[in-house]
Short mmCIF file of C-alpha atoms in Angstrom, two decimals:
data_model
loop_
_atom_site.label_atom_id
_atom_site.label_comp_id
_atom_site.label_asym_id
_atom_site.label_seq_id
_atom_site.Cartn_x
_atom_site.Cartn_y
_atom_site.Cartn_z
CA MET G 162 -0.16 -0.01 0.01
CA GLN G 163 1.43 3.44 -1.16
CA ILE G 164 0.50 6.64 0.85
CA ASN G 165 1.73 9.98 1.17
CA THR G 166 1.69 10.31 5.00
CA LEU G 167 1.20 8.08 7.83
CA ILE G 168 0.18 9.44 11.15
CA LEU G 169 0.90 7.29 14.27
CA GLY G 170 -1.72 8.03 16.80
CA ALA G 171 -5.49 9.04 16.71
CA GLY G 172 -5.23 11.31 19.31
CA ALA G 173 -5.56 15.48 19.32
CA ALA G 174 -2.55 16.19 17.45
CA GLY G 175 -2.86 13.18 15.16
CA LEU G 176 -6.50 13.86 13.94
CA MET G 177 -5.74 17.51 13.80
CA CYS G 178 -2.73 16.82 11.61
CA ALA G 179 -4.78 14.43 9.39
CA ALA G 180 -7.13 17.27 8.63
CA HIS G 181 -4.62 19.44 7.23
CA ALA G 182 -2.07 17.02 5.67
CA GLY G 183 -3.37 16.89 2.25
CA PRO G 184 -4.37 13.83 0.04
CA ASN G 185 -3.37 10.16 0.54
CA THR G 186 -3.08 10.38 4.59
CA LEU G 187 -3.62 7.53 6.50
CA VAL G 188 -3.94 7.62 10.65
CA ILE G 189 -3.47 4.38 12.60
CA ASP G 190 -4.12 3.87 16.31
CA HIS G 191 -4.42 0.79 18.39
CA ALA G 192 -7.46 1.91 20.18
CA LYS G 193 -10.96 0.91 19.26
CA LYS G 194 -12.31 4.40 19.34
CA PRO G 195 -10.07 7.67 18.22
CA GLY G 196 -9.52 10.54 20.59
CA GLU G 197 -9.96 8.59 23.83
CA LYS G 198 -7.89 11.31 25.81
CA ILE G 199 -10.11 13.90 24.30
CA ARG G 200 -13.43 11.97 25.35
CA ILE G 201 -12.33 11.64 29.01
CA SER G 202 -10.73 15.38 29.33
CA GLY G 203 -12.54 17.98 31.38
CA GLY G 204 -14.84 15.61 33.08
CA GLY G 205 -16.06 14.75 29.72
CA ARG G 206 -16.50 18.33 28.57
CA CYS G 207 -13.10 18.63 27.23
CA ASN G 208 -11.39 21.94 28.22
CA PHE G 209 -10.24 22.33 24.45
CA THR G 210 -8.10 25.70 24.79
CA ASN G 211 -7.55 28.77 26.73
CA MET G 212 -8.05 31.90 25.86
CA TYR G 213 -4.99 33.40 27.39
CA CYS G 214 -2.53 30.97 25.88
CA THR G 215 0.91 32.27 25.23
CA PRO G 216 4.27 30.51 25.10
CA GLU G 217 5.10 31.54 28.97
CA ASN G 218 2.34 28.65 29.59
CA PHE G 219 4.63 25.75 28.58
CA LEU G 220 7.88 24.03 29.95
CA SER G 221 10.55 22.72 27.75
CA GLU G 222 14.21 22.60 27.83
CA ASN G 223 13.97 25.04 24.95
CA PRO G 224 11.48 27.73 26.33
CA HIS G 225 11.28 29.29 22.83
CA PHE G 226 10.53 26.26 20.79
CA ALA G 227 6.80 26.46 21.21
CA LYS G 228 6.36 30.09 19.92
CA SER G 229 6.21 29.44 16.21
CA ALA G 230 3.57 27.01 16.09
CA LEU G 231 1.56 28.65 18.86
CA ALA G 232 1.61 31.99 16.73
CA ARG G 233 0.84 30.55 13.56
CA TYR G 234 -2.22 28.57 14.86
CA THR G 235 -3.36 30.17 17.75
CA GLN G 236 -6.31 29.40 20.31
CA TRP G 237 -8.52 31.91 18.12
CA ASP G 238 -8.18 29.73 15.32
CA PHE G 239 -9.28 26.76 17.19
CA ILE G 240 -12.25 28.57 18.52
CA GLU G 241 -13.30 29.65 15.23
CA LEU G 242 -13.18 26.11 14.17
CA VAL G 243 -15.54 24.91 17.11
CA ALA G 244 -17.88 28.01 16.43
CA ARG G 245 -17.83 26.80 12.76
CA HIS G 246 -19.07 23.26 13.63
CA GLY G 247 -21.94 24.82 15.83
CA ILE G 248 -20.45 23.59 19.18
CA ALA G 249 -21.65 25.37 22.06
CA TYR G 250 -18.96 26.25 24.75
CA HIS G 251 -18.20 28.47 27.83
CA GLU G 252 -15.32 29.75 29.91
CA LYS G 253 -15.25 28.04 33.18
CA THR G 254 -12.45 29.91 34.90
CA LEU G 255 -9.13 31.70 33.95
CA GLY G 256 -9.67 31.39 30.27
CA GLN G 257 -10.42 27.68 30.29
CA LEU G 258 -13.04 26.80 27.46
CA PHE G 259 -15.33 23.71 27.93
CA CYS G 260 -17.76 22.41 25.62
CA ASP G 261 -21.60 22.80 26.84
CA GLY G 262 -22.28 19.60 25.89
CA LYS G 263 -19.92 16.45 25.48
CA SER G 264 -16.46 16.12 24.56
CA THR G 265 -17.16 13.52 21.87
CA GLN G 266 -18.33 16.73 20.03
CA ILE G 267 -14.80 17.90 19.69
CA VAL G 268 -13.78 14.18 18.57
CA GLN G 269 -16.56 14.20 15.87
CA MET G 270 -15.59 17.55 14.60
CA LEU G 271 -12.27 16.46 14.04
CA LEU G 272 -13.41 13.28 12.29
CA ASP G 273 -15.83 15.39 10.27
CA GLU G 274 -12.71 17.44 9.29
CA MET G 275 -10.41 14.30 8.46
CA ALA G 276 -13.24 13.06 6.26
CA ARG G 277 -13.65 16.36 4.41
CA ALA G 278 -9.82 16.18 3.63
CA GLU G 279 -10.52 12.62 2.41
CA ALA G 280 -7.85 11.05 5.08
CA SER G 281 -8.38 7.65 6.20
CA LEU G 282 -8.37 5.98 9.82
CA TRP G 283 -7.60 2.47 10.69
CA LEU G 284 -8.19 1.66 14.41
CA GLU G 285 -6.96 -1.39 16.21
CA THR G 286 -3.91 -1.14 14.29
CA SER G 287 -0.73 -1.66 15.86
CA LEU G 288 2.91 -0.99 14.39
CA ILE G 289 5.05 -3.74 13.92
CA SER G 290 8.29 -2.01 12.54
CA LEU G 291 9.38 1.11 10.86
CA ALA G 292 12.24 1.86 8.55
CA HIS G 293 13.65 4.30 6.03
CA ASP G 294 15.08 2.86 2.54
CA GLY G 295 16.65 6.20 1.69
CA ALA G 296 13.78 6.83 -0.67
CA HIS G 297 10.68 6.36 1.58
CA PHE G 298 9.49 4.83 4.88
CA ALA G 299 8.12 1.15 5.17
CA ALA G 300 5.88 0.66 7.94
CA THR G 301 4.74 -2.95 9.09
CA LEU G 302 1.23 -2.74 10.55
CA GLU G 303 -0.95 -5.17 12.18
CA HIS G 304 -4.55 -4.48 11.03
CA LYS G 305 -7.36 -6.92 11.74
CA GLY G 306 -5.34 -9.57 12.46
CA LYS G 307 -3.13 -9.34 9.12
CA ARG G 308 0.12 -7.78 8.62
CA LYS G 309 0.43 -5.21 5.96
CA THR G 310 3.35 -3.16 4.76
CA VAL G 311 2.60 0.48 4.02
CA PHE G 312 4.92 2.78 2.28
CA ALA G 313 5.02 6.50 2.95
CA GLN G 314 6.81 9.67 2.01
CA ASN G 315 6.35 11.11 5.42
CA VAL G 316 5.41 9.56 9.01
CA VAL G 317 4.16 11.70 11.81
CA VAL G 318 4.72 10.42 15.30
CA ALA G 319 1.70 11.74 17.47
CA THR G 320 1.68 8.98 19.64
CA GLY G 321 1.53 10.84 23.02
CA GLY G 322 3.55 10.10 26.17
CA LYS G 323 3.23 7.69 28.91
CA SER G 324 0.35 9.39 30.78
CA ILE G 325 -2.66 7.10 31.79
CA PRO G 326 -1.37 3.64 30.58
CA LYS G 327 -4.80 2.02 30.98
CA MET G 328 -5.82 3.79 27.85
CA GLY G 329 -2.83 2.27 26.27
CA ALA G 330 -0.07 4.89 26.34
CA SER G 331 3.18 3.81 25.61
CA GLY G 332 6.75 5.24 25.08
CA VAL G 333 6.58 4.23 21.20
CA ALA G 334 7.34 7.79 20.32
CA TYR G 335 10.59 7.43 22.34
CA ASP G 336 11.60 4.38 20.90
CA ILE G 337 10.96 5.83 17.13
CA ALA G 338 12.99 8.90 18.16
CA ALA G 339 16.14 7.06 19.49
CA GLN G 340 15.77 5.01 16.05
CA PHE G 341 16.28 7.86 13.97
CA GLY G 342 18.90 9.64 16.09
CA HIS G 343 16.90 11.93 18.31
CA SER G 344 17.94 12.42 21.89
CA LEU G 345 15.50 12.37 24.82
CA THR G 346 14.77 14.57 27.77
CA GLU G 347 13.88 12.99 31.14
CA THR G 348 10.38 12.13 31.29
CA ARG G 349 8.27 12.10 34.21
CA PRO G 350 4.63 12.32 35.10
CA ALA G 351 2.90 15.97 35.21
CA LEU G 352 -0.35 17.46 36.13
CA VAL G 353 -0.73 14.77 38.79
CA PRO G 354 -1.60 14.62 42.43
CA PHE G 355 0.79 14.23 45.41
CA THR G 356 0.83 11.40 47.75
CA PHE G 357 2.05 11.23 51.22
CA SER G 358 3.37 7.86 52.99
CA ASP G 359 1.49 8.41 56.36
CA ASN G 360 -1.64 9.63 54.48
CA PRO G 361 -1.87 12.57 57.18
CA PHE G 362 -4.82 14.25 55.22
CA THR G 363 -7.19 11.11 55.43
CA PRO G 364 -9.52 13.01 58.08
CA LEU G 365 -9.71 16.16 55.78
CA ALA G 366 -10.64 14.10 52.66
CA GLY G 367 -12.79 16.01 50.42
CA THR G 368 -12.04 19.36 51.86
CA ALA G 369 -10.97 22.10 49.56
CA ALA G 370 -9.27 25.37 50.20
CA ASP G 371 -8.02 28.52 48.17
CA THR G 372 -4.21 28.53 48.29
CA ARG G 373 -1.32 29.95 46.58
CA ALA G 374 0.94 26.76 45.92
CA THR G 375 4.65 26.93 45.34
CA ALA G 376 7.16 24.43 44.05
CA GLY G 377 10.56 25.37 42.71
CA HIS G 378 10.32 28.97 41.29
CA ALA G 379 6.56 28.56 40.15
CA SER G 380 3.71 29.73 42.08
CA PHE G 381 -0.05 29.08 41.32
CA ASP G 382 -3.16 30.63 42.94
CA GLU G 383 -5.80 28.02 42.73
CA ALA G 384 -7.79 25.51 44.95
CA THR G 385 -6.09 22.46 46.51
CA LEU G 386 -7.96 19.41 47.66
CA PHE G 387 -7.03 17.21 50.44
CA THR G 388 -7.39 13.29 49.50
CA HIS G 389 -7.06 10.29 51.27
CA ARG G 390 -3.76 9.68 49.49
CA GLY G 391 -2.38 13.54 49.76
CA LEU G 392 -2.89 16.51 47.65
CA SER G 393 -4.64 17.22 44.62
CA GLY G 394 -6.87 19.99 42.73
CA PRO G 395 -5.70 22.41 40.14
CA ALA G 396 -2.92 24.16 42.33
CA MET G 397 -1.32 20.69 43.27
CA LEU G 398 -1.57 19.66 39.51
CA GLN G 399 -0.09 22.71 38.26
CA ILE G 400 3.13 22.83 40.72
CA SER G 401 3.54 19.03 40.14
CA SER G 402 5.10 19.93 36.97
CA TYR G 403 7.98 22.01 38.61
CA TRP G 404 8.44 19.83 41.82
CA GLN G 405 11.49 17.47 42.11
CA GLU G 406 11.27 14.32 44.52
CA GLY G 407 12.72 15.18 47.96
CA GLU G 408 11.59 18.84 47.91
CA ALA G 409 9.19 20.52 50.05
CA ILE G 410 6.25 22.41 48.49
CA THR G 411 4.53 25.55 50.20
CA LEU G 412 1.05 26.37 50.68
CA ASN G 413 -0.19 29.75 51.34
CA LEU G 414 -3.80 29.48 52.98
CA ASP G 415 -4.15 32.97 52.94
CA PRO G 416 -3.12 34.17 49.23
CA ASN G 417 -5.04 37.52 49.54
CA ASN G 418 -3.57 38.14 52.66
CA THR G 419 -6.81 39.24 54.43
CA VAL G 420 -6.80 36.92 57.44
CA LEU G 421 -4.53 39.14 59.81
CA ALA G 422 -6.71 42.12 59.78
CA ALA G 423 -9.96 40.08 59.55
CA LEU G 424 -9.02 38.43 62.97
CA ARG G 425 -8.06 41.90 64.42
CA ASP G 426 -11.36 43.30 63.56
CA GLN G 427 -13.15 40.11 64.78
CA ARG G 428 -11.08 40.40 68.07
CA GLN G 429 -13.21 43.92 68.88
CA THR G 430 -16.50 42.45 68.56
CA GLN G 431 -16.14 38.44 68.74
CA GLY G 432 -13.21 38.46 71.49
CA ARG G 433 -15.16 35.78 73.62
CA LYS G 434 -15.17 33.21 70.89
CA GLN G 435 -12.68 30.72 70.40
CA LEU G 436 -9.88 31.38 67.98
CA THR G 437 -10.71 28.30 66.27
CA THR G 438 -14.19 29.11 65.71
CA GLU G 439 -13.42 32.62 64.29
CA LEU G 440 -10.58 31.23 61.98
CA ALA G 441 -13.04 28.88 60.47
CA ARG G 442 -14.99 31.78 58.96
CA HIS G 443 -11.77 31.74 56.78
CA LEU G 444 -10.76 28.44 56.33
CA PRO G 445 -12.66 25.12 56.17
CA SER G 446 -13.44 24.08 59.53
CA LYS G 447 -11.91 20.57 59.32
CA LEU G 448 -8.62 22.23 58.10
CA VAL G 449 -8.61 24.43 61.23
CA ASP G 450 -9.05 21.37 63.21
CA HIS G 451 -6.32 19.79 61.63
CA LEU G 452 -4.01 22.70 62.10
CA THR G 453 -5.16 23.23 65.71
CA ALA G 454 -2.57 21.12 67.38
CA PRO G 455 0.72 22.02 65.23
CA LEU G 456 -0.12 25.78 65.47
CA ALA G 457 -1.54 25.66 69.14
CA LEU G 458 -4.54 27.08 68.23
CA THR G 459 -6.04 27.62 71.52
CA GLY G 460 -7.83 30.17 73.68
CA LYS G 461 -10.26 32.92 72.96
CA LEU G 462 -9.79 35.51 70.28
CA ALA G 463 -9.54 38.38 72.63
CA ASP G 464 -6.44 36.52 74.53
CA GLN G 465 -4.44 36.80 71.14
CA SER G 466 -1.95 39.61 70.91
CA ASP G 467 -1.10 41.29 67.58
CA ALA G 468 2.23 39.38 67.48
CA ARG G 469 0.68 36.07 68.28
CA LEU G 470 -1.72 36.60 65.38
CA SER G 471 0.71 37.75 62.99
CA GLU G 472 2.64 34.38 63.90
CA ILE G 473 -0.49 32.33 63.38
CA VAL G 474 -1.01 34.02 59.91
CA GLU G 475 2.64 33.71 58.98
CA ALA G 476 2.43 29.96 59.55
CA LEU G 477 -0.85 29.63 57.47
CA GLN G 478 0.91 31.40 54.66
CA ASN G 479 4.18 29.39 54.93
CA TRP G 480 2.96 25.65 55.28
CA GLN G 481 5.72 23.64 54.28
CA LEU G 482 4.82 20.12 53.43
CA LYS G 483 7.23 17.30 51.70
CA PRO G 484 5.18 14.78 49.55
CA THR G 485 6.59 11.34 49.25
CA ALA G 486 5.79 11.07 45.63
CA THR G 487 3.19 11.58 43.01
CA GLU G 488 0.36 9.33 41.90
CA GLY G 489 2.52 8.46 38.86
CA TYR G 490 1.54 8.13 35.21
CA ARG G 491 -1.70 6.16 36.38
CA THR G 492 -3.29 9.43 36.81
CA ALA G 493 -1.05 12.12 35.32
CA GLU G 494 -2.67 14.33 32.48
CA VAL G 495 0.41 14.66 30.56
CA THR G 496 4.14 13.46 30.41
CA LEU G 497 6.72 16.22 31.21
CA GLY G 498 9.76 15.98 28.93
CA GLY G 499 9.92 13.84 25.71
CA VAL G 500 11.47 13.74 22.51
CA SER G 501 14.34 16.78 22.54
CA THR G 502 13.50 19.89 20.48
CA ALA G 503 17.10 20.29 19.66
CA ASP G 504 16.79 18.40 16.32
CA ILE G 505 13.21 19.26 15.49
CA SER G 506 12.25 22.09 13.51
CA SER G 507 10.04 24.64 15.51
CA LYS G 508 8.38 25.86 12.29
CA SER G 509 7.50 22.40 10.76
CA MET G 510 8.03 19.83 13.52
CA GLU G 511 9.93 17.83 11.10
CA SER G 512 13.23 15.91 12.13
CA ALA G 513 16.70 17.31 11.57
CA HIS G 514 17.99 13.47 11.13
CA GLN G 515 15.37 12.12 8.85
CA LYS G 516 13.30 14.13 6.05
CA GLY G 517 9.64 13.20 6.12
CA LEU G 518 9.73 12.47 10.00
CA TYR G 519 7.61 14.67 11.92
CA PHE G 520 6.96 14.68 15.96
CA ILE G 521 3.88 16.44 17.21
CA GLY G 522 1.89 16.89 20.48
CA GLU G 523 2.60 15.44 23.81
CA CYS G 524 5.60 13.17 22.79
CA VAL G 525 7.80 16.30 22.05
CA ASP G 526 9.56 18.21 25.22
CA VAL G 527 6.85 20.83 25.47
CA THR G 528 4.33 20.48 28.36
CA GLY G 529 1.72 22.85 28.78
CA TRP G 530 0.05 24.11 32.41
CA LEU G 531 -3.22 22.67 33.40
CA GLY G 532 -6.28 24.42 31.62
CA GLY G 533 -6.43 23.66 27.84
CA PHE G 534 -2.90 24.47 26.91
CA ASN G 535 -1.86 21.08 26.36
CA PHE G 536 -4.79 20.73 23.70
CA GLN G 537 -3.69 23.97 21.92
CA TRP G 538 -0.08 22.63 21.75
CA ALA G 539 -1.74 19.55 19.98
CA TRP G 540 -3.67 21.79 17.43
CA ALA G 541 -0.87 24.04 16.85
CA SER G 542 1.89 21.31 16.49
CA GLY G 543 -0.44 19.18 14.25
CA VAL G 544 -1.13 21.85 11.93
CA ALA G 545 2.36 23.25 11.98
CA ALA G 546 3.62 19.48 10.62
CA ALA G 547 0.47 19.06 8.29
CA ARG G 548 1.11 22.66 6.66
CA ASP G 549 4.70 21.58 5.87
CA ILE G 550 3.57 18.22 4.27
CA ALA G 551 0.76 19.48 2.36
CA SER G 552 3.29 22.19 0.96
CA ARG G 553 5.54 19.78 -0.59
CA PRO G 554 4.83 18.04 -3.89
CA GLN G 555 3.86 14.23 -3.58
CA SER G 556 6.35 11.72 -4.93
CA SER G 557 5.61 8.65 -6.36
CA VAL G 558 6.46 5.75 -3.81
#
């Protein structure tokens, strides 16, 4: 079988690429359905992009790498596509855009775009081997129980990272990259909850608080959720990308710096009440109970001096915690690191080692923040590769 372009992976990046790559394009995936990570994302409503997306919302060994693709296919381009397909959406918070209906609408939109481009899709298909003979790629595939060889001018690797292995995630992209001379940056789970070996927050499980969370040089003002296993919620997922094992994280339970003045005011009118009672007007009561012993939160509010109140608030604003680990790839939304950008064109996503070989989406060392940024990278990198492929004359294989 002779084609122009073989795309490995029917996820967000692969489907988007197929819709723009031109004639004789085939997408393969081992799954039974396309776009499974799209389907489960955003609680089934798909946080498909972010209105405030900039290159600064991404981590990479080369922080400049994502700029070109993100500039040439922006969040507004994808929003226009969504609107054109009549998909209703809304902003949830911080520029995060979700479908009003179901995330399967985004999958269907991409499939419709693929169909319009006359691209083909083979599901339940595995890549057995990939080689290049100097003229074209030869891919051995297993499709519906039979092995087939496909010859292609271009191969696009869009197989994602290692996150959520129960959905079939694997490191095949890294194997292909290494085969063709690419180096890899260290990979680890990202956008993932923290665990603590002694389960200190079990009594707090289900409690959420507005926080400023800090790991390394990064801070995020979002909610933290206490769980049976440790810490989750948007703030924790965000800082997990910046955390190194063995390091402490810092939680600021008073990110707006309002608690000290409020307690002083309350002391004038509610001084007879217990300190913990009044503190629970600003923090979840279960969290106050948890902190009572370590912070010695005893006595009436009237008995607390300004110095003592300042001491308490300073402790609330600098709560140091040392996670044991994260929940790992099992629940990680993305993989940090991947195929090094050093030998990939930032304009086209093409390999510097092998003409016609492209790497897009999560497998590349470009990782976005929580909030629709990783999908925007999938759309932008997929389009970048596709446009480069479509601009080239097809050769007879």
